[in-house]
Short mmCIF file of C-alpha atoms in Angstrom, two decimals:
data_model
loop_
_atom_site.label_atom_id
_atom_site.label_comp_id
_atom_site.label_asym_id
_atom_site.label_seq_id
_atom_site.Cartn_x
_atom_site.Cartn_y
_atom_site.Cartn_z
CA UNK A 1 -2.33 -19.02 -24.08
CA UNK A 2 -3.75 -16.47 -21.71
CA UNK A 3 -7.03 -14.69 -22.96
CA UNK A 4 -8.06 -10.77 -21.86
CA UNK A 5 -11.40 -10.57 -20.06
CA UNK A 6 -13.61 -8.14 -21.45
CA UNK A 7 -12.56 -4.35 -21.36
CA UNK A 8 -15.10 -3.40 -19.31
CA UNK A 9 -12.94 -5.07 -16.62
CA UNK A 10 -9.75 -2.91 -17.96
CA UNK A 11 -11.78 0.31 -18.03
CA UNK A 12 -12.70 0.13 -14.07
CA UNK A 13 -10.35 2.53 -12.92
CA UNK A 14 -11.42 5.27 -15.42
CA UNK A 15 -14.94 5.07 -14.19
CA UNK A 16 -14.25 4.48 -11.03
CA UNK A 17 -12.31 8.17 -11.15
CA UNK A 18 -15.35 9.24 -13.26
CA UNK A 19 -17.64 8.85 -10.27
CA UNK A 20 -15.50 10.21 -7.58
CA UNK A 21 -15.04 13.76 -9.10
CA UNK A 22 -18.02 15.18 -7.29
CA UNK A 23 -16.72 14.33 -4.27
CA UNK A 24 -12.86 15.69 -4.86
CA UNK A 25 -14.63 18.77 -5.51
CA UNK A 26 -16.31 19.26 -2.49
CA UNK A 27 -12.74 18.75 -0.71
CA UNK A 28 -10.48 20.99 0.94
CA UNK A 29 -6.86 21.33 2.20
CA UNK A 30 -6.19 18.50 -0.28
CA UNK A 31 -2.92 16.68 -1.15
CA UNK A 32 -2.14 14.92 -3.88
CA UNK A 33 0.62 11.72 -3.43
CA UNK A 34 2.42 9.37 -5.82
CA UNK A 35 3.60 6.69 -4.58
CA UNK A 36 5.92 4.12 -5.95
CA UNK A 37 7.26 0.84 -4.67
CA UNK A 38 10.29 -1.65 -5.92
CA UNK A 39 12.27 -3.69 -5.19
CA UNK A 40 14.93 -2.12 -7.05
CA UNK A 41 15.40 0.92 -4.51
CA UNK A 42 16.42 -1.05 -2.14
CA UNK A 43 18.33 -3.68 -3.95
CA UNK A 44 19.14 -5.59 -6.79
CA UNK A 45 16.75 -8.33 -6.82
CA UNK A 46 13.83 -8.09 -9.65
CA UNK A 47 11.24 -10.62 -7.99
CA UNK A 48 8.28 -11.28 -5.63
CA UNK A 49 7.11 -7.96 -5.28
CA UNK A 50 8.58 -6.42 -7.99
CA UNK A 51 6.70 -2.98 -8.14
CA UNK A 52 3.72 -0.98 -6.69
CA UNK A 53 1.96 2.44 -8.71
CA UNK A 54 -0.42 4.23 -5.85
CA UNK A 55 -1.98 7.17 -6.82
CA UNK A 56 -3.56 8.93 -3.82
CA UNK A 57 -5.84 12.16 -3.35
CA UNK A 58 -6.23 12.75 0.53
CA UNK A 59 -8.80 16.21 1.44
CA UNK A 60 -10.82 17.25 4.50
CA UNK A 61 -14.64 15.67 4.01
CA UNK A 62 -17.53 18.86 3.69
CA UNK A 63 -20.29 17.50 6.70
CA UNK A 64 -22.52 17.63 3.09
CA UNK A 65 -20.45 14.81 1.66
CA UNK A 66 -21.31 11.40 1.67
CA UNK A 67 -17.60 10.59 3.19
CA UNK A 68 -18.38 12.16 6.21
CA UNK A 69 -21.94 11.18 6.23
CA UNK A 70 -20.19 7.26 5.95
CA UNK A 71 -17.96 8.22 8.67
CA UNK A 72 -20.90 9.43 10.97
CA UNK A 73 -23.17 6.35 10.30
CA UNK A 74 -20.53 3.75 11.09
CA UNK A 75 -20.45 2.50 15.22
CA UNK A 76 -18.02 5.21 17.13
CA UNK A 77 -16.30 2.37 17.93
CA UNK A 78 -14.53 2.53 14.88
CA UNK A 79 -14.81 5.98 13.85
CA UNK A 80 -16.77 9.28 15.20
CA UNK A 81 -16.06 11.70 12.14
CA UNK A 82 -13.81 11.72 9.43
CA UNK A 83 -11.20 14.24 10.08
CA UNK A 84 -9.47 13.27 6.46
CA UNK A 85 -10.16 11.14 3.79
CA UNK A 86 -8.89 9.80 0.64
CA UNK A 87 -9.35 7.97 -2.86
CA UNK A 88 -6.69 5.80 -4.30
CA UNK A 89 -5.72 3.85 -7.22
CA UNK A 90 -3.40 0.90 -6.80
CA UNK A 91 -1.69 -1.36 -9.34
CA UNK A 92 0.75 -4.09 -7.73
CA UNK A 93 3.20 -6.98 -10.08
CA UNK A 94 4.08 -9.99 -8.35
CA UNK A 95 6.74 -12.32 -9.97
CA UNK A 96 8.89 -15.28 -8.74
CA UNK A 97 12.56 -14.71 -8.54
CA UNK A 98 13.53 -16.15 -11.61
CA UNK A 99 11.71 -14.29 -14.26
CA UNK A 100 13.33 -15.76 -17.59
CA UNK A 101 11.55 -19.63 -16.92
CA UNK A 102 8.56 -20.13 -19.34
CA UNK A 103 7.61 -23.26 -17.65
CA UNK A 104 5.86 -22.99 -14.14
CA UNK A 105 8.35 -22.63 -11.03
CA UNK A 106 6.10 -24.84 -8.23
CA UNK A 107 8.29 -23.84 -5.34
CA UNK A 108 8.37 -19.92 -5.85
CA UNK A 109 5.53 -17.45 -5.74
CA UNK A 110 2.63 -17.12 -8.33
CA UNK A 111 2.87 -14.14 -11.10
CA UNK A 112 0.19 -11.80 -10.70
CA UNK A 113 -1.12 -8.51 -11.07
CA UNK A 114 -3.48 -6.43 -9.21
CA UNK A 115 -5.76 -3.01 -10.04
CA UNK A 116 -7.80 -1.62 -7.48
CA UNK A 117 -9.54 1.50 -6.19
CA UNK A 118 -9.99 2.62 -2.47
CA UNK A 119 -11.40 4.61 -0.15
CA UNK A 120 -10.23 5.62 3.00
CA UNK A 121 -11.34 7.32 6.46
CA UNK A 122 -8.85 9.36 9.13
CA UNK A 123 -9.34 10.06 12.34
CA UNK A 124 -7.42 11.85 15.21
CA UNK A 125 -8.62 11.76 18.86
CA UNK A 126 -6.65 13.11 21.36
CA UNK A 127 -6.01 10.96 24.73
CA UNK A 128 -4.22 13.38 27.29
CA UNK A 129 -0.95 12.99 26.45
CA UNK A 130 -1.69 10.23 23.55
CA UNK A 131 -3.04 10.75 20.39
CA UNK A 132 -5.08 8.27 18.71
CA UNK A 133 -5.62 7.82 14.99
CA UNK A 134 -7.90 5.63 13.42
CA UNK A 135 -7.92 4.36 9.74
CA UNK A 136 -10.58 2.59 7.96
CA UNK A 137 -10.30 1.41 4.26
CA UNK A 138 -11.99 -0.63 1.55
CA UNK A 139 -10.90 -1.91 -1.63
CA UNK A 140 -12.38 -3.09 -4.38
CA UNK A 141 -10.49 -4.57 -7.66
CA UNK A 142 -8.93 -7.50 -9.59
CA UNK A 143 -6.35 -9.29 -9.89
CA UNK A 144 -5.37 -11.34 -13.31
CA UNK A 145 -4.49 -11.13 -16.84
CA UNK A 146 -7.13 -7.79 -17.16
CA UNK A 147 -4.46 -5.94 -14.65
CA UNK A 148 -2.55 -5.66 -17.40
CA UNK A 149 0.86 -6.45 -15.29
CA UNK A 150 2.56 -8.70 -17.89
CA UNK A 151 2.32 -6.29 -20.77
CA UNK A 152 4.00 -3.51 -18.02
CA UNK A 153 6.49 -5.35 -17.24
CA UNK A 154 7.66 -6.45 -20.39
CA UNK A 155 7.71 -3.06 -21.54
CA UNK A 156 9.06 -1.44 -18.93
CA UNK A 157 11.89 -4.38 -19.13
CA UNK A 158 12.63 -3.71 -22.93
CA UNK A 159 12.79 0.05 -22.21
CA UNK A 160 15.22 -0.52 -19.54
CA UNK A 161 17.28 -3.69 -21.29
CA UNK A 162 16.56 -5.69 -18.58
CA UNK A 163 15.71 -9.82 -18.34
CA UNK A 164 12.88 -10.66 -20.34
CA UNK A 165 9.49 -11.74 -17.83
CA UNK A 166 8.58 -15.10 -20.04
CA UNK A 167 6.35 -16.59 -17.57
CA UNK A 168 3.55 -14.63 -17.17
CA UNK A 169 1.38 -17.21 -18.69
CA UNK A 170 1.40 -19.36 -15.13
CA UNK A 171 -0.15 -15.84 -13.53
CA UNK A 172 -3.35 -15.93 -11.79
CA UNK A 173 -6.44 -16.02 -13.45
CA UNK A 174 -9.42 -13.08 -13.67
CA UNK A 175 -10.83 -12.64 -10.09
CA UNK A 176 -12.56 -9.96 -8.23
CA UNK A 177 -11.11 -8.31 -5.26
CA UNK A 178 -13.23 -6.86 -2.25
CA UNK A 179 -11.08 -5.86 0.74
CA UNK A 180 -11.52 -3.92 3.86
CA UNK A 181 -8.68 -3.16 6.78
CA UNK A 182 -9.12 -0.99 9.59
CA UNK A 183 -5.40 0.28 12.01
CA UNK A 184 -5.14 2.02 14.82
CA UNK A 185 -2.23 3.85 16.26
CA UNK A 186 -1.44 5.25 19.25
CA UNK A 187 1.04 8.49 19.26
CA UNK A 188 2.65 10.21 22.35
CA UNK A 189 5.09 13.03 21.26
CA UNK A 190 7.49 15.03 23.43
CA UNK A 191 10.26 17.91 22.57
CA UNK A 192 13.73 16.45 21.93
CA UNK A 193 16.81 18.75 20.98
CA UNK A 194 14.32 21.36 19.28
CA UNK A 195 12.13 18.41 17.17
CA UNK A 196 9.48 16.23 18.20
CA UNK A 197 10.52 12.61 19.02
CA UNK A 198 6.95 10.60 18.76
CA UNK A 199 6.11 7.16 19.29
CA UNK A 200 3.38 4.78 20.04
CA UNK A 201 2.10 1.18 19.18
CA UNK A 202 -0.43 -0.01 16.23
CA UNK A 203 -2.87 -2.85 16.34
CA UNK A 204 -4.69 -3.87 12.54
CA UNK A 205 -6.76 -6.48 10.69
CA UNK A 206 -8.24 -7.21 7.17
CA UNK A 207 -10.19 -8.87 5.65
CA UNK A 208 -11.22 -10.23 1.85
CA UNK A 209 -9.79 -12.50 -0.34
CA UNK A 210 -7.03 -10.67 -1.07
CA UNK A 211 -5.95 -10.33 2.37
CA UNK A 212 -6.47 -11.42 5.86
CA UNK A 213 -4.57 -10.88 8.65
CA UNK A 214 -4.29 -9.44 12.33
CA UNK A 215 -1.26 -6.98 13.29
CA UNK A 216 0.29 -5.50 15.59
CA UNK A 217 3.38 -2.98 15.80
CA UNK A 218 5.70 0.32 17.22
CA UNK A 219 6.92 3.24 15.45
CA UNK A 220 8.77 6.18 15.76
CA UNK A 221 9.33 9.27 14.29
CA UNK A 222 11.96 12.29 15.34
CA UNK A 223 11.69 15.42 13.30
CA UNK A 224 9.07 17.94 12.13
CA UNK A 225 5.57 17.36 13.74
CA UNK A 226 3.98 15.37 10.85
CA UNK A 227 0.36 13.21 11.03
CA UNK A 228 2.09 9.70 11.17
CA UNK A 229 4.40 7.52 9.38
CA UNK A 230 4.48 6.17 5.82
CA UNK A 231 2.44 2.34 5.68
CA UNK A 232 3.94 -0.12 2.84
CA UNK A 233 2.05 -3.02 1.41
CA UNK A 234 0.10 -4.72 3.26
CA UNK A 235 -0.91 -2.30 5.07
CA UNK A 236 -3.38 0.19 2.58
CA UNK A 237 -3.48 3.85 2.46
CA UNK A 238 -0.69 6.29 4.54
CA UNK A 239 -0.50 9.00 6.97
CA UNK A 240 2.93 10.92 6.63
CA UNK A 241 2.62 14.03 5.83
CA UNK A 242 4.10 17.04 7.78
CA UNK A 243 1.42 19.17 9.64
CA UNK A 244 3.24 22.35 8.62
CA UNK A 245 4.12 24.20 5.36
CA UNK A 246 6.59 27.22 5.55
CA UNK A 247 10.29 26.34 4.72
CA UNK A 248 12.81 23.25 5.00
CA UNK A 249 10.86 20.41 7.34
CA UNK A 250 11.80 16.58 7.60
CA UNK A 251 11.51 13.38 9.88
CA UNK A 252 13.35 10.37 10.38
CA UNK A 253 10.89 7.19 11.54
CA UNK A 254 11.29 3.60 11.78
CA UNK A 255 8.80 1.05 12.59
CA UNK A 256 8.53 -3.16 13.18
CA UNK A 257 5.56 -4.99 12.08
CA UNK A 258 4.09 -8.67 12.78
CA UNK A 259 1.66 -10.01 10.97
CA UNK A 260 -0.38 -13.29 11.35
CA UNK A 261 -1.56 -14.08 8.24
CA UNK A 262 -4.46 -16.02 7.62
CA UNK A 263 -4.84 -15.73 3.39
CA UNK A 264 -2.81 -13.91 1.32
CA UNK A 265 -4.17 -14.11 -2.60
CA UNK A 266 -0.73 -13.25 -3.69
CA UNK A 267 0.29 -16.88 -2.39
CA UNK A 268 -2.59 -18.54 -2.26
CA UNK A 269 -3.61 -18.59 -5.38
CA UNK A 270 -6.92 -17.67 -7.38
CA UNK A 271 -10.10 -18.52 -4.65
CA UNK A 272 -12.34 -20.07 -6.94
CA UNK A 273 -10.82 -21.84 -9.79
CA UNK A 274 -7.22 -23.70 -9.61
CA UNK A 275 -3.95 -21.92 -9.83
CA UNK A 276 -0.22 -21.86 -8.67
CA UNK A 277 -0.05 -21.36 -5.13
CA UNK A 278 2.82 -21.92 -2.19
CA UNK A 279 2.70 -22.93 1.15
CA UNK A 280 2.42 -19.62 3.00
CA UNK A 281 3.94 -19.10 6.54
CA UNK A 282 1.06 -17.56 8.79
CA UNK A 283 4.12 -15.42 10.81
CA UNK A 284 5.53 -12.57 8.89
CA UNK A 285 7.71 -9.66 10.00
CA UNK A 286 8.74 -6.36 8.76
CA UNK A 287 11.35 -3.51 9.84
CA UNK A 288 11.09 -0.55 7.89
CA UNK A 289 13.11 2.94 8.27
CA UNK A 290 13.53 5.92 6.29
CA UNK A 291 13.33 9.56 5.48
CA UNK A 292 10.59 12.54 4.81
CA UNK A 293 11.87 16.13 3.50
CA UNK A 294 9.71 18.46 2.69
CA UNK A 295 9.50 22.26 1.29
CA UNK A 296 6.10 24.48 1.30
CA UNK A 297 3.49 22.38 0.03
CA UNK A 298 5.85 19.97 -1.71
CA UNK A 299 6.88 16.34 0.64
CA UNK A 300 9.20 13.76 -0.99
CA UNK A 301 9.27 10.52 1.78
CA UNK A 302 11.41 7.07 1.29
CA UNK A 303 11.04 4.34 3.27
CA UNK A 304 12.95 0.97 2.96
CA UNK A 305 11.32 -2.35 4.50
CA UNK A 306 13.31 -5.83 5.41
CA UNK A 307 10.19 -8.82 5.21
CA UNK A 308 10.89 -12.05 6.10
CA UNK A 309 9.97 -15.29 4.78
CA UNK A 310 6.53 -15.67 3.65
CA UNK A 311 6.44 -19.05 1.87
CA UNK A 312 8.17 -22.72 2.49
CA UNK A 313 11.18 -22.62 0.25
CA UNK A 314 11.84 -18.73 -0.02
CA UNK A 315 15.50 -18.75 -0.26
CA UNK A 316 15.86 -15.11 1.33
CA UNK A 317 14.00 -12.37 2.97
CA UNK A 318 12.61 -10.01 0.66
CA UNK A 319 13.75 -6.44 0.58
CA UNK A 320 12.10 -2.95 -1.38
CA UNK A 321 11.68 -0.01 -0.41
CA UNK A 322 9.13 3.12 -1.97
CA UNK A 323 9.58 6.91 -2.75
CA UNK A 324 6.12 9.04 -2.21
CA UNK A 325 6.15 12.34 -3.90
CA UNK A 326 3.32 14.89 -2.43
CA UNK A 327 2.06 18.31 -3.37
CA UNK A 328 -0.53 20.11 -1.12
CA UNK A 329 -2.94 22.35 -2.84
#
């Protein structure tokens, strides 16, 4: 029978806010984004990763705040200055496709749950007729029984009269999570039939023991002049919101991703006591497309990703896709 750790391990989040209200109010030309992801907006599968919560406050650093003072200290090779910067809160479920199996399904992915807070850096530097932007982030969490995930989904599941999860006692255990990622994209943006058609290539990395990895990609974006594209799981954090706020704006944007993946908790399995785990594939691809629409200080963005195979013995590629709701204050 799983057993709860402690609830000082539940009540991280809550202090974690606690501590970071000094700083949100030192912050200006702020927006506030909720993000959620699922599998079930773009299609009818319930497993692998079955749903994402992000709650994200994004604000221009004071030069008093420690942000910016972070930003400053850290080699220019990664960053100069923090032109924006942001706190998150992230909670993640991860199932195998077959949800209604008590007994443990060896050949599909682990059930877990993750919880974990973030911070995150933004730069822009323009390069003639590029523009460069630079994000940093780190993460700090856990992922296990304390995330709380099973008791979600099961509600959320008898709410909705869907299949009951019964197997959430094969999840992984109680484990810390310290994670940081940096990405860096290049934009070059020129007038097409009255919009702005932008594109450009990204290069990232993390590393932790949730994730490790090296990537590399292209996007592009026609529409409304906004500050980048939205960035689904993996990748942490986002930059899609429009630059303007008077009246009716949108974008369309797509965007193909490769990953080499060195560790991926999610598959791997707990790091330092035994748990399920699958052979993951070190190659992993994503396309992703969608929409942003936008009016005054309010932004609504979807975005729908294709992923291949990540394990030996996934049956399909895995499909979800996440709707980001954003208010500017």
């Amino acid at each position: 029978m799983t057993q709860y750790s402690p609830l000082r391990w539940q009540l991280l989040p809550l202090i974690a806010a606690t501590c970071l209200l000094p700083s949100l109010a030192q912050a200006d030309d702020s927006i506030l984004s909720l993000k959620l992801e699922n599998d079930g907006l773009s299609s009818s599968d319930d497993g692998h990763f079955t749903s994402g919560f992000e709650l994200n406050w994004a604000f221009e650093p004071s030069e008093e705040s420690w942000m910016q003072r972070l930003a400053v200290a850290l080699p220019d090779s990664l960053i100069g200055s923090a032109d924006m910067a942001a706190f998150r809160l992230v909670h993640q479920i991860y199932t195998p496709d077959n949800i209604q199996r008590r007994e443990l399904i060896e050949d599909d992915r682990p059930y877990a749950g993750l919880v974990y807070g973030g911070i995150s850096l933004y730069e822009d530097v323009p390069m003639g007729n590029w523009r460069q932007a630079t994000d940093l982030h780190l993460d700090i969490g856990l992922v296990g029984p304390s995330s709380l995930a099973d008791s979600i989904q099961r509600e959320v599941h008898r709410v909705t009269n869907s299949d009951r999860p019964n197997g959430w006692r094969n999840q992984l255990g109680d484990e810390g999570l310290v994670n940081v990622a940096m990405r860096r994209q290049w934009w070059h943006t020129t007038p097409l039939a009255g919009k702005q058609f932008a594109h450009g290539p990204s290069v990232g990395g993390a590393l932790g023991n949730l994730y490790t990895y090296a990537s590399a990609g292209y996007s592009v974006r026609w529409g409304d002049e906004a500050s980048g594209i939205p960035t689904l799981t993996p990748n942490p954090g986002s930059r899609h919101h429009m630059s303007g706020s008077n009246g009716w704006q949108w974008y369309v944007f797509a965007n193909v991703e490769g990953y080499y993946m060195a560790h991926n908790l999610t598959l791997d399995g707990n790091t330092f006591r035994n748990s399920h785990s699958v052979d993951r594939k070190e190659w992993v691809g994503d396309i992703s497309a969608g929409l942003a629409l936008a009016w005054e200080d309010w932004q609504v963005t979807y975005a729908a990703v294709q992923r291949s195979r990540e394990f030996d013995g996934q049956e399909e590629q895995d499909k979800f896709g996440a709707i980001t709701l954003s208010k500017r204050f």
